[in-house]
Structure formats: C-alpha cells, structure tokens
PDB file of N, CA and C in Angstrom:
ATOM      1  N   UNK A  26       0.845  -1.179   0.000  1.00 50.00           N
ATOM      2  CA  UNK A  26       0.000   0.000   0.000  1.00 50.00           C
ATOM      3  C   UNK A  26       0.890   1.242   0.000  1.00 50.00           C
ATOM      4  N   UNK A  27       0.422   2.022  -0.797  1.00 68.00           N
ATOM      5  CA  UNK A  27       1.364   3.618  -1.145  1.00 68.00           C
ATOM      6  C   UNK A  27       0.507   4.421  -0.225  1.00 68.00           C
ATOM      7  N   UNK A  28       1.692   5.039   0.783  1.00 89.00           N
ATOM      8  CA  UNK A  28       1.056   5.992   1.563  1.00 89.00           C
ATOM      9  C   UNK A  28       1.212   7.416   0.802  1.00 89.00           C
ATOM     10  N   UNK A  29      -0.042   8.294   0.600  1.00 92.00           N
ATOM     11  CA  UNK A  29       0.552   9.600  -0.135  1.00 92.00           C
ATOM     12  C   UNK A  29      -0.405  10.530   0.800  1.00 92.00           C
ATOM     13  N   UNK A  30       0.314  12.153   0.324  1.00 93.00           N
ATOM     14  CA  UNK A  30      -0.707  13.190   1.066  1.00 93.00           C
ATOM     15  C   UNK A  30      -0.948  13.725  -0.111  1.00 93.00           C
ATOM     16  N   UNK A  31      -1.943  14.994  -0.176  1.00 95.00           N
ATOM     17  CA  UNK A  31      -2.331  16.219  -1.129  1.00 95.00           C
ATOM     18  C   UNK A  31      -2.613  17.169  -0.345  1.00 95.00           C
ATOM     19  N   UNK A  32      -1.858  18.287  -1.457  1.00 96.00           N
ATOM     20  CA  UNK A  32      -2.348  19.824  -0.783  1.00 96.00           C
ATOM     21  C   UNK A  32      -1.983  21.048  -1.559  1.00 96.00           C
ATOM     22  N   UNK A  33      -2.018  21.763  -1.636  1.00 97.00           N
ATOM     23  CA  UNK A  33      -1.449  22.734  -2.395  1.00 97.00           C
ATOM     24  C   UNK A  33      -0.108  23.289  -1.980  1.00 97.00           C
ATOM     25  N   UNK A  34       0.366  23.674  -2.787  1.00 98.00           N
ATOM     26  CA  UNK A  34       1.812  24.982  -2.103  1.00 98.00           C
ATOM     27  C   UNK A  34       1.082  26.025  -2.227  1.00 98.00           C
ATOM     28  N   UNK A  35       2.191  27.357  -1.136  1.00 97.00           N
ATOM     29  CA  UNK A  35       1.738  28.320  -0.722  1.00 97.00           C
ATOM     30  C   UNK A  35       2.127  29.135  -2.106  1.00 97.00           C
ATOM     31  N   UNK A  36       3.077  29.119  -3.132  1.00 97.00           N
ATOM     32  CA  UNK A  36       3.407  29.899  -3.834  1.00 97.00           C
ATOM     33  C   UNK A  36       3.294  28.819  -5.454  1.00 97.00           C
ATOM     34  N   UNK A  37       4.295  28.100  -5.391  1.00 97.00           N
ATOM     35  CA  UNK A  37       4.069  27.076  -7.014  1.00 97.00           C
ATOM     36  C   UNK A  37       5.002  27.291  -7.390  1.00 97.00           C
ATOM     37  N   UNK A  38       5.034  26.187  -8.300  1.00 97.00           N
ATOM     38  CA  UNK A  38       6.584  25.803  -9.549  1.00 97.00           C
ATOM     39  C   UNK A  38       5.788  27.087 -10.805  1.00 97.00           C
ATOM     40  N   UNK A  39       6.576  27.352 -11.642  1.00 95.00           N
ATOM     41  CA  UNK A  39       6.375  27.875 -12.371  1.00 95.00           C
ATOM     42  C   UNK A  39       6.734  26.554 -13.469  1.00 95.00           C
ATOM     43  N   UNK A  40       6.322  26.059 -14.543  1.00 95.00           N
ATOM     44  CA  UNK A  40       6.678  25.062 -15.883  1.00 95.00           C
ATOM     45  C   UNK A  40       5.795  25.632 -17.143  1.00 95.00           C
ATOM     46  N   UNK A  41       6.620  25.800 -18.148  1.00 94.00           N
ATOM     47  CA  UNK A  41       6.129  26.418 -19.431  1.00 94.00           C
ATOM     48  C   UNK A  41       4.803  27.213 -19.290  1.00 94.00           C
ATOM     49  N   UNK A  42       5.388  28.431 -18.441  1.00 94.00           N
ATOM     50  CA  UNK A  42       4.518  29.149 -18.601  1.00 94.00           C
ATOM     51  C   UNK A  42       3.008  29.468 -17.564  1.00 94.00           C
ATOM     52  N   UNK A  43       2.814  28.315 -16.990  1.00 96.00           N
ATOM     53  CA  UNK A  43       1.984  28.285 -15.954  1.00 96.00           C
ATOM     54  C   UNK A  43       2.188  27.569 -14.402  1.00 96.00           C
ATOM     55  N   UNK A  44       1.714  28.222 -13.801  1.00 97.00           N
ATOM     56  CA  UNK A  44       1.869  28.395 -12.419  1.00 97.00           C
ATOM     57  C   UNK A  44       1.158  27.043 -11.759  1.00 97.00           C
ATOM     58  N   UNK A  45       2.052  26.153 -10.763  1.00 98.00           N
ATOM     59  CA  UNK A  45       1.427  24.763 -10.754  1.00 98.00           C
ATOM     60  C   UNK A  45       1.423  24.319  -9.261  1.00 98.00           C
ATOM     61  N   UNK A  46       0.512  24.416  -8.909  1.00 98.00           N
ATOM     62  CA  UNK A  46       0.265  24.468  -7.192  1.00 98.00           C
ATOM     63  C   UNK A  46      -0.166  23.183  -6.685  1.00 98.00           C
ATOM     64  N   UNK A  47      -1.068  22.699  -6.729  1.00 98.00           N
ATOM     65  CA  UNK A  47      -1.348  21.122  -6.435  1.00 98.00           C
ATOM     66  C   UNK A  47      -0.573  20.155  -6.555  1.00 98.00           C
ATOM     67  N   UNK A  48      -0.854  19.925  -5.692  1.00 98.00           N
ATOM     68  CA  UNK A  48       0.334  18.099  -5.739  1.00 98.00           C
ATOM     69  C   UNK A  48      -0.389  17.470  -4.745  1.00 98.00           C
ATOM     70  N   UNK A  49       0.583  15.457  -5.116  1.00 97.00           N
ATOM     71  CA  UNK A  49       0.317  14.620  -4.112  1.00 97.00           C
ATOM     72  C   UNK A  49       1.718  14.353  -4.140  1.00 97.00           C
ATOM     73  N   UNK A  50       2.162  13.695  -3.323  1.00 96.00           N
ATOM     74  CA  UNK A  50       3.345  12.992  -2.546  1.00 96.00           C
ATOM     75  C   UNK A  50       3.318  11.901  -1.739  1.00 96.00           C
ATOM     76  N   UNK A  51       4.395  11.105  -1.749  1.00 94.00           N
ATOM     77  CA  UNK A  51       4.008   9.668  -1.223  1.00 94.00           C
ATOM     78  C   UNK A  51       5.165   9.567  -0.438  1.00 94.00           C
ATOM     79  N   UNK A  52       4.964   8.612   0.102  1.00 92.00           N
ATOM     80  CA  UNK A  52       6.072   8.222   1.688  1.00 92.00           C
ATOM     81  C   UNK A  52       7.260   8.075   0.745  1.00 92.00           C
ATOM     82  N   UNK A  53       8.357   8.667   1.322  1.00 92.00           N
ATOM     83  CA  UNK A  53      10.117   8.136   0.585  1.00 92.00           C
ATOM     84  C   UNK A  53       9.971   6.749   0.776  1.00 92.00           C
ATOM     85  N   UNK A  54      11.145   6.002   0.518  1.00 92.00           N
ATOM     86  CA  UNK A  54      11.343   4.911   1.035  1.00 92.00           C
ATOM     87  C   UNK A  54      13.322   4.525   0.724  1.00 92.00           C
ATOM     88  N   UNK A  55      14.023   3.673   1.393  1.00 95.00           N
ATOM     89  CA  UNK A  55      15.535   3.672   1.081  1.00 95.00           C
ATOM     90  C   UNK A  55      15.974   3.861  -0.514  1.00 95.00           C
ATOM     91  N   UNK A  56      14.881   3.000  -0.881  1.00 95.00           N
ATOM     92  CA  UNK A  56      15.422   2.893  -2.463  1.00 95.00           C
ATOM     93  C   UNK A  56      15.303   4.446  -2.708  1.00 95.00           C
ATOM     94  N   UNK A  57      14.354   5.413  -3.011  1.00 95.00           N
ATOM     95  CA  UNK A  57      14.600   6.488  -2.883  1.00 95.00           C
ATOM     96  C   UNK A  57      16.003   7.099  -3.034  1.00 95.00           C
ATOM     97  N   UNK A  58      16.042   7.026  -1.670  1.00 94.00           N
ATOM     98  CA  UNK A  58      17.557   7.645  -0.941  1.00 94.00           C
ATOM     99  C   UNK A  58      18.682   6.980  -2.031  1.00 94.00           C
ATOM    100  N   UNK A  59      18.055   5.560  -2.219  1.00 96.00           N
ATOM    101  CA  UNK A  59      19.571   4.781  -3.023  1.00 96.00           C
ATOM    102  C   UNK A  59      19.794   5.928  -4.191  1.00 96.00           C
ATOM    103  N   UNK A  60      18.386   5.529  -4.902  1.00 96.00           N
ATOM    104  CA  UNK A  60      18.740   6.242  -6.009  1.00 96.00           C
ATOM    105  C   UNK A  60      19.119   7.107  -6.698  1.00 96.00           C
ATOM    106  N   UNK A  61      18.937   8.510  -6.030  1.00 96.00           N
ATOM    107  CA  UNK A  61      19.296   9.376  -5.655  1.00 96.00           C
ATOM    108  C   UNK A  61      20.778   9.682  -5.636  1.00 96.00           C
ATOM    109  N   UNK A  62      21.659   8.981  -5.057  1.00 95.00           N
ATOM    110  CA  UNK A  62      23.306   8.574  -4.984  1.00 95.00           C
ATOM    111  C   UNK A  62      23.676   8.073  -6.186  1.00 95.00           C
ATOM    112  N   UNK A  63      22.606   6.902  -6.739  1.00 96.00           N
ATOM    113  CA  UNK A  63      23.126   6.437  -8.000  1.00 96.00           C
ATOM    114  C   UNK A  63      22.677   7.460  -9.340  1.00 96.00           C
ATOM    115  N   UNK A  64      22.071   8.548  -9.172  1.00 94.00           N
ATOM    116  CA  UNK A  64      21.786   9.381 -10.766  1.00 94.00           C
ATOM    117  C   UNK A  64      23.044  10.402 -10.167  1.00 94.00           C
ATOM    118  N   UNK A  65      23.404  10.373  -8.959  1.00 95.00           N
ATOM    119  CA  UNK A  65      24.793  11.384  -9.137  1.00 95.00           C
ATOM    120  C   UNK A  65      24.621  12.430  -8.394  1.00 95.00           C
ATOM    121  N   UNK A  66      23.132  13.176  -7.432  1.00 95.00           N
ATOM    122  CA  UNK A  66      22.673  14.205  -6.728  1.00 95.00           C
ATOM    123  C   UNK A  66      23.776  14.517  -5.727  1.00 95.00           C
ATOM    124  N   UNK A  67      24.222  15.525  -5.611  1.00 93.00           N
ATOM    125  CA  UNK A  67      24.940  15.715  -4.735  1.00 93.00           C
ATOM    126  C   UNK A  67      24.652  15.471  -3.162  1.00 93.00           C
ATOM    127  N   UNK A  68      25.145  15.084  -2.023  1.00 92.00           N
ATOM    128  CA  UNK A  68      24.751  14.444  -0.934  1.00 92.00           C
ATOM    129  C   UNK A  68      24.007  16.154  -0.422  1.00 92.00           C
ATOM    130  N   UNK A  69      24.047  17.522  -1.151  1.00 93.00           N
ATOM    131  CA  UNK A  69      23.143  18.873  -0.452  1.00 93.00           C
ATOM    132  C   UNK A  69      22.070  18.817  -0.811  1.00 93.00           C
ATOM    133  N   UNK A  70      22.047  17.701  -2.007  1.00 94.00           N
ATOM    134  CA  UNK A  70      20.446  17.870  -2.913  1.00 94.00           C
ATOM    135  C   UNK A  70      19.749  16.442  -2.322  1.00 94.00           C
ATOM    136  N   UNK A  71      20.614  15.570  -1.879  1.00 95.00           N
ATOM    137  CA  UNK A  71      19.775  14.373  -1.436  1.00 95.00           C
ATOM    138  C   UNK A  71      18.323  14.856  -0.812  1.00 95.00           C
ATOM    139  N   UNK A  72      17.902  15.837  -0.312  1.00 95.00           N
ATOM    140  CA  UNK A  72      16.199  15.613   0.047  1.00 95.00           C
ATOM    141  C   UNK A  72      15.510  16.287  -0.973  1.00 95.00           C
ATOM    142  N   UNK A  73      16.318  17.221  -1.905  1.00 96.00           N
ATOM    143  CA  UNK A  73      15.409  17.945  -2.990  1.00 96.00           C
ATOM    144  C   UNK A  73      15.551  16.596  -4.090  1.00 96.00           C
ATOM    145  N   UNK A  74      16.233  15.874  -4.258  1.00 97.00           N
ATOM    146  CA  UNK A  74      16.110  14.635  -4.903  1.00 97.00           C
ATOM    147  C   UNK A  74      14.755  13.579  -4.922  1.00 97.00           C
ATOM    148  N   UNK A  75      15.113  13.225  -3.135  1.00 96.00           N
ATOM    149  CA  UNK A  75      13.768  12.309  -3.011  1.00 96.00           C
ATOM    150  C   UNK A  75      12.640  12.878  -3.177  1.00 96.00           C
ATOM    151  N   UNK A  76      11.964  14.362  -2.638  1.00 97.00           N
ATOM    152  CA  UNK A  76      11.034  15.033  -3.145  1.00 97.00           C
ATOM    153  C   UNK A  76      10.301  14.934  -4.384  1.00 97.00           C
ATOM    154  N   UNK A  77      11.638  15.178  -5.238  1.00 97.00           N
ATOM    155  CA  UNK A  77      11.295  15.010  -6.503  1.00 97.00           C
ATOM    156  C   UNK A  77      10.873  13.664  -6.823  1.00 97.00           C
ATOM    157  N   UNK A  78      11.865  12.261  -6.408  1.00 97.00           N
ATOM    158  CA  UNK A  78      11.316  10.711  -6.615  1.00 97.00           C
ATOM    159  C   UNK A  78       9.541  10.704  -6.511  1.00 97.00           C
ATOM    160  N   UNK A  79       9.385  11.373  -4.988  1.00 96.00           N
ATOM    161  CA  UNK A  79       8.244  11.164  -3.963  1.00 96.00           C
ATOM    162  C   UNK A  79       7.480  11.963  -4.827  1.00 96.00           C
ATOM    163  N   UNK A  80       6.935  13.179  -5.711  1.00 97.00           N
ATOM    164  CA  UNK A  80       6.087  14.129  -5.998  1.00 97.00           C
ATOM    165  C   UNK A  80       5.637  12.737  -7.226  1.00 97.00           C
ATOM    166  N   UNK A  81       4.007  13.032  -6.757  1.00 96.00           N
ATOM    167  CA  UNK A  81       3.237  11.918  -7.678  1.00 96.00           C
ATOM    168  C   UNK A  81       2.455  12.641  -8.801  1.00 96.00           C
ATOM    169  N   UNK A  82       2.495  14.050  -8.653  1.00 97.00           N
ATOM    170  CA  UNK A  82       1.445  14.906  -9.192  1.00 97.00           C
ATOM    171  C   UNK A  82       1.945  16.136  -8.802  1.00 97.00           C
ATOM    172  N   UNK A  83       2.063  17.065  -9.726  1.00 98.00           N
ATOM    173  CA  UNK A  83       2.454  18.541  -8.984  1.00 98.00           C
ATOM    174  C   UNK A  83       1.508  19.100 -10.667  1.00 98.00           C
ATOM    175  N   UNK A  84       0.924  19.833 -10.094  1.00 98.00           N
ATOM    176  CA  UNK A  84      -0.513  20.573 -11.377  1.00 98.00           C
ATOM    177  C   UNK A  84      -0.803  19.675 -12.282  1.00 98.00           C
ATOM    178  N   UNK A  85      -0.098  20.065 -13.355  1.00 97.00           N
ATOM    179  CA  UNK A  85      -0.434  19.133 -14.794  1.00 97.00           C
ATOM    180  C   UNK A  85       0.896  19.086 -15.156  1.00 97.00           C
ATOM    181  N   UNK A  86       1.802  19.058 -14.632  1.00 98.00           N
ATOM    182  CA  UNK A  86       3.097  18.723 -15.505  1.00 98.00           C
ATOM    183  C   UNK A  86       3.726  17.245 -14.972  1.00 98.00           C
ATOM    184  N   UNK A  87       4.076  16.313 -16.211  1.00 97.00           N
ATOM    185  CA  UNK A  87       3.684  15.305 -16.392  1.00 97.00           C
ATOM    186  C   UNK A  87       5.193  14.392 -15.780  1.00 97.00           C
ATOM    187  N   UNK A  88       4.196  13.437 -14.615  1.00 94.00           N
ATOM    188  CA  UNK A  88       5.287  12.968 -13.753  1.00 94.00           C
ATOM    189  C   UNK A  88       7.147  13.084 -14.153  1.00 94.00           C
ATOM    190  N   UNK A  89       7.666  12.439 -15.353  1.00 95.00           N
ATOM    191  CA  UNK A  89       8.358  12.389 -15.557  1.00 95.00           C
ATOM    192  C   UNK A  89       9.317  13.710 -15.887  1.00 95.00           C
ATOM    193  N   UNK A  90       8.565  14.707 -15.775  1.00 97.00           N
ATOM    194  CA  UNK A  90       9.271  15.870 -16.148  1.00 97.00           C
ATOM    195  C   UNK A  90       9.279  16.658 -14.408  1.00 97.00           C
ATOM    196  N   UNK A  91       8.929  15.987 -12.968  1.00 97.00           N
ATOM    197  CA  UNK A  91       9.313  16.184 -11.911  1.00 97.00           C
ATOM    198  C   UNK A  91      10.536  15.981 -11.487  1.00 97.00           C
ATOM    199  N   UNK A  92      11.571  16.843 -11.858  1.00 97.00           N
ATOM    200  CA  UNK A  92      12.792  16.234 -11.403  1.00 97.00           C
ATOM    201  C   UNK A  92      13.460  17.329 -10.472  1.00 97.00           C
ATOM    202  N   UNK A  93      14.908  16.707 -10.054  1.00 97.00           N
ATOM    203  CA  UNK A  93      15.706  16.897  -9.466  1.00 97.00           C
ATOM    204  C   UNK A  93      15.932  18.596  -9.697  1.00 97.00           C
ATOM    205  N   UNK A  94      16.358  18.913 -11.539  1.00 96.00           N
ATOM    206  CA  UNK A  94      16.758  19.743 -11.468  1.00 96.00           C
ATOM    207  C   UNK A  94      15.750  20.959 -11.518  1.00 96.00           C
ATOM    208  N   UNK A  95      14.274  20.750 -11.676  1.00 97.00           N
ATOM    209  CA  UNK A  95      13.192  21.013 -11.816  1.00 97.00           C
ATOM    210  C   UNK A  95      13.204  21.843 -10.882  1.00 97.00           C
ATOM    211  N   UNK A  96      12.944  21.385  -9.317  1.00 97.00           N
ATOM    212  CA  UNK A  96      12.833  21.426  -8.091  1.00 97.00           C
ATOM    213  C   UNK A  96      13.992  22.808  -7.650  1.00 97.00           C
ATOM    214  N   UNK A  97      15.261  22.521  -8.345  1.00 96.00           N
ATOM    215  CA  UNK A  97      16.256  23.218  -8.100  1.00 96.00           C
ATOM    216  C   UNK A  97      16.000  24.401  -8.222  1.00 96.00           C
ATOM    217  N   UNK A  98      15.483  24.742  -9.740  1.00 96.00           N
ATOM    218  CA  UNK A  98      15.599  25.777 -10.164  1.00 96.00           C
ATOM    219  C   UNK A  98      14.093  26.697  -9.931  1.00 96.00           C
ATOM    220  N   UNK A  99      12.974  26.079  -9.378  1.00 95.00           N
ATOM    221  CA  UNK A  99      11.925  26.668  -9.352  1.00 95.00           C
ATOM    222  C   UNK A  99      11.281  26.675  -7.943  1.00 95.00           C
ATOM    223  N   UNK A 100      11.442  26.048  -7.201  1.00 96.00           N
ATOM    224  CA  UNK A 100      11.010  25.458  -5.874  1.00 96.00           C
ATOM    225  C   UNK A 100      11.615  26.897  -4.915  1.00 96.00           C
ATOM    226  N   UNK A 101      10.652  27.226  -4.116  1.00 96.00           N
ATOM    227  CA  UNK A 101      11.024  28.729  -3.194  1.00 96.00           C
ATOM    228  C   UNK A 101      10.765  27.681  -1.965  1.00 96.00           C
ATOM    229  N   UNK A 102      11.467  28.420  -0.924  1.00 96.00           N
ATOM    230  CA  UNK A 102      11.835  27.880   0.150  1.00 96.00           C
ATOM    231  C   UNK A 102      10.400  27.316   0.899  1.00 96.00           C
ATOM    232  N   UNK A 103       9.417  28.435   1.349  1.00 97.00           N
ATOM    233  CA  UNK A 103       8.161  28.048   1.264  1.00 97.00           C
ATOM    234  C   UNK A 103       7.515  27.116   0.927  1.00 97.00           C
ATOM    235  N   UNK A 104       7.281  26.693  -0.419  1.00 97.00           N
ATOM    236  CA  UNK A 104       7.335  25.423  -1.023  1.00 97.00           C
ATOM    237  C   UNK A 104       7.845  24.500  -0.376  1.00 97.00           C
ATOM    238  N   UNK A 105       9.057  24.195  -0.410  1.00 97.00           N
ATOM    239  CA  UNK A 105       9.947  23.316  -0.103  1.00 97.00           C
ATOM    240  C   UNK A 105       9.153  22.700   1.621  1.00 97.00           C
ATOM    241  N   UNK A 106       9.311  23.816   2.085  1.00 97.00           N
ATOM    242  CA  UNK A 106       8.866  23.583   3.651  1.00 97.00           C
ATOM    243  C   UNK A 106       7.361  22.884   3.484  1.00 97.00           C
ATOM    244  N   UNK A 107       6.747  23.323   2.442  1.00 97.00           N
ATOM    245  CA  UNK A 107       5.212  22.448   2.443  1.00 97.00           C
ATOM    246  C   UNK A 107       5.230  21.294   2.150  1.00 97.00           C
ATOM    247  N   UNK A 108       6.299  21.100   1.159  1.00 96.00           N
ATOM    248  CA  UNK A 108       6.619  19.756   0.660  1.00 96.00           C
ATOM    249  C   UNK A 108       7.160  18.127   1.773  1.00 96.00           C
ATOM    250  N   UNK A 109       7.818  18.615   2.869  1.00 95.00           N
ATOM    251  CA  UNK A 109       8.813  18.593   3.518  1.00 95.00           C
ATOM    252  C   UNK A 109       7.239  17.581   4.806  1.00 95.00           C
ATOM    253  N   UNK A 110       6.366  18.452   4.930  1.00 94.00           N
ATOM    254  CA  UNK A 110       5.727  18.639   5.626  1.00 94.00           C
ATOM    255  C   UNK A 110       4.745  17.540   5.242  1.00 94.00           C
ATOM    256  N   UNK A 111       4.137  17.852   3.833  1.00 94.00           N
ATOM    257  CA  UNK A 111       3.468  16.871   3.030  1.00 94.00           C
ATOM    258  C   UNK A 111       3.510  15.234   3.079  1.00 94.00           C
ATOM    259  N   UNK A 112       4.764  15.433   3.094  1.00 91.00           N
ATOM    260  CA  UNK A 112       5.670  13.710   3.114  1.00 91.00           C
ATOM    261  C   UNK A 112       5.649  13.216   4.385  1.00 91.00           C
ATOM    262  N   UNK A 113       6.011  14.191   5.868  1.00 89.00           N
ATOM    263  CA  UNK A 113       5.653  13.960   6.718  1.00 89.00           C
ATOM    264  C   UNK A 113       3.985  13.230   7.354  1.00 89.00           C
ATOM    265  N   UNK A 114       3.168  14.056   6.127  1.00 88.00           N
ATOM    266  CA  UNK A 114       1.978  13.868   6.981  1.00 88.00           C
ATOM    267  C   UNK A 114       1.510  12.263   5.958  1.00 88.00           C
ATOM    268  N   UNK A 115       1.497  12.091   4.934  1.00 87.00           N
ATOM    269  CA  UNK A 115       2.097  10.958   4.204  1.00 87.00           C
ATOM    270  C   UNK A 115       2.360   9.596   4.889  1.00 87.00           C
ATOM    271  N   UNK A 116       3.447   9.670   6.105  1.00 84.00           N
ATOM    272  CA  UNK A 116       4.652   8.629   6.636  1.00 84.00           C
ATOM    273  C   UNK A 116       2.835   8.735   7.943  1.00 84.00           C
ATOM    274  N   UNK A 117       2.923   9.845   8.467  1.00 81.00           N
ATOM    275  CA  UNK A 117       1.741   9.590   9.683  1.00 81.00           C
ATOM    276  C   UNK A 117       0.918   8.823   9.629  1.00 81.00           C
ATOM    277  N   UNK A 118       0.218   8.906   8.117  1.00 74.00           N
ATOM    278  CA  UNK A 118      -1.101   8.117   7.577  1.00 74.00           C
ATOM    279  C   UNK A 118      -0.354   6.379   7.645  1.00 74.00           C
ATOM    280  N   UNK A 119       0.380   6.218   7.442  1.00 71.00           N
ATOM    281  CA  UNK A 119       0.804   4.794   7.626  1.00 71.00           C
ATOM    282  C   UNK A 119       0.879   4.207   9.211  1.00 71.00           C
ATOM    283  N   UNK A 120       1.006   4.685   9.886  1.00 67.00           N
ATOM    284  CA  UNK A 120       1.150   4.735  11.510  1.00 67.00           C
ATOM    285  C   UNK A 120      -0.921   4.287  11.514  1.00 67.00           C
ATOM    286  N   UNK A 121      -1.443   4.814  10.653  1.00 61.00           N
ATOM    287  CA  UNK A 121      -3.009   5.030  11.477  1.00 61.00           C
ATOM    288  C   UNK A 121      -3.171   3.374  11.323  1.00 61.00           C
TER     289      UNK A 121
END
C-alpha cells in the first residue's frame, strides 16, 4: 500500500509558462535515498532529490518531467517547507 498526502503549495513551480500548485506525494522509502546517490545528486540535494522521486502529481506537468533539477531551479523555500511537511503527513497516515 502507497502511503501519499495532497495539498497545495503556498506559492508554485512555475513550468512552461503556468503556475502549478497542487500536488500529491508519497512516503520516501531507502530505495529512494539509493537512487538518488546512484543518478549522481549531490549528498546537499539528497532531500530535494527524493522530493522530486516522492512528488506523484504537482498541477499538470507530467510525472516524468518532476525532477531533481526542476525542483532546483523553481522550488522557493516556502514550497519546499510544504513539501517537507506533506511527506511527513504521508509517513503519519501509515502509523493510522
């Protein structure tokens, strides 16, 4: 069973042009973390990495174009902290 949350961000990714606020997110898990090491992320980006693994849905831009460097370049701190939070509440729902 995939534990995930939904919610909006307080601000949004910006991607071709439109502004993309909604998302779901799902529990990390090691492989995650592995993988992450194995595409090469630097050990500062390891949680903007898994984020990115973990984001199941962010507006309409299409899973595979959720990435690493995505996150890098568009993601405001704000965000980040919702995201952060998201995954947290995610890992809780598995506890119920």
């Amino acid at each position: 069973m995939e534990f995930t949350h939904s919610a909006t961000l307080p601000i949004g990714v910006f991607y071709q042009g439109q502004l993309h606020r909604d998302f779901t997110i799902r529990m990390s898990t090691v492989g995650d973390e592995i993988a992450v090491v194995e595409d090469g992320i630097p050990d500062s980006g390891t949680l903007v990495g898994v984020l990115a693994r973990c984001l199941t849905t962010l507006g309409s831009i299409p899973e595979e174009e959720i990435t690493y460097q995505l996150l890098c370049d568009a993601l405001v701190s704000e965000d980040y902290q919702a995201l952060r939070t998201a995954q947290q509440e995610a890992k809780k729902s598995s506890a119920s």
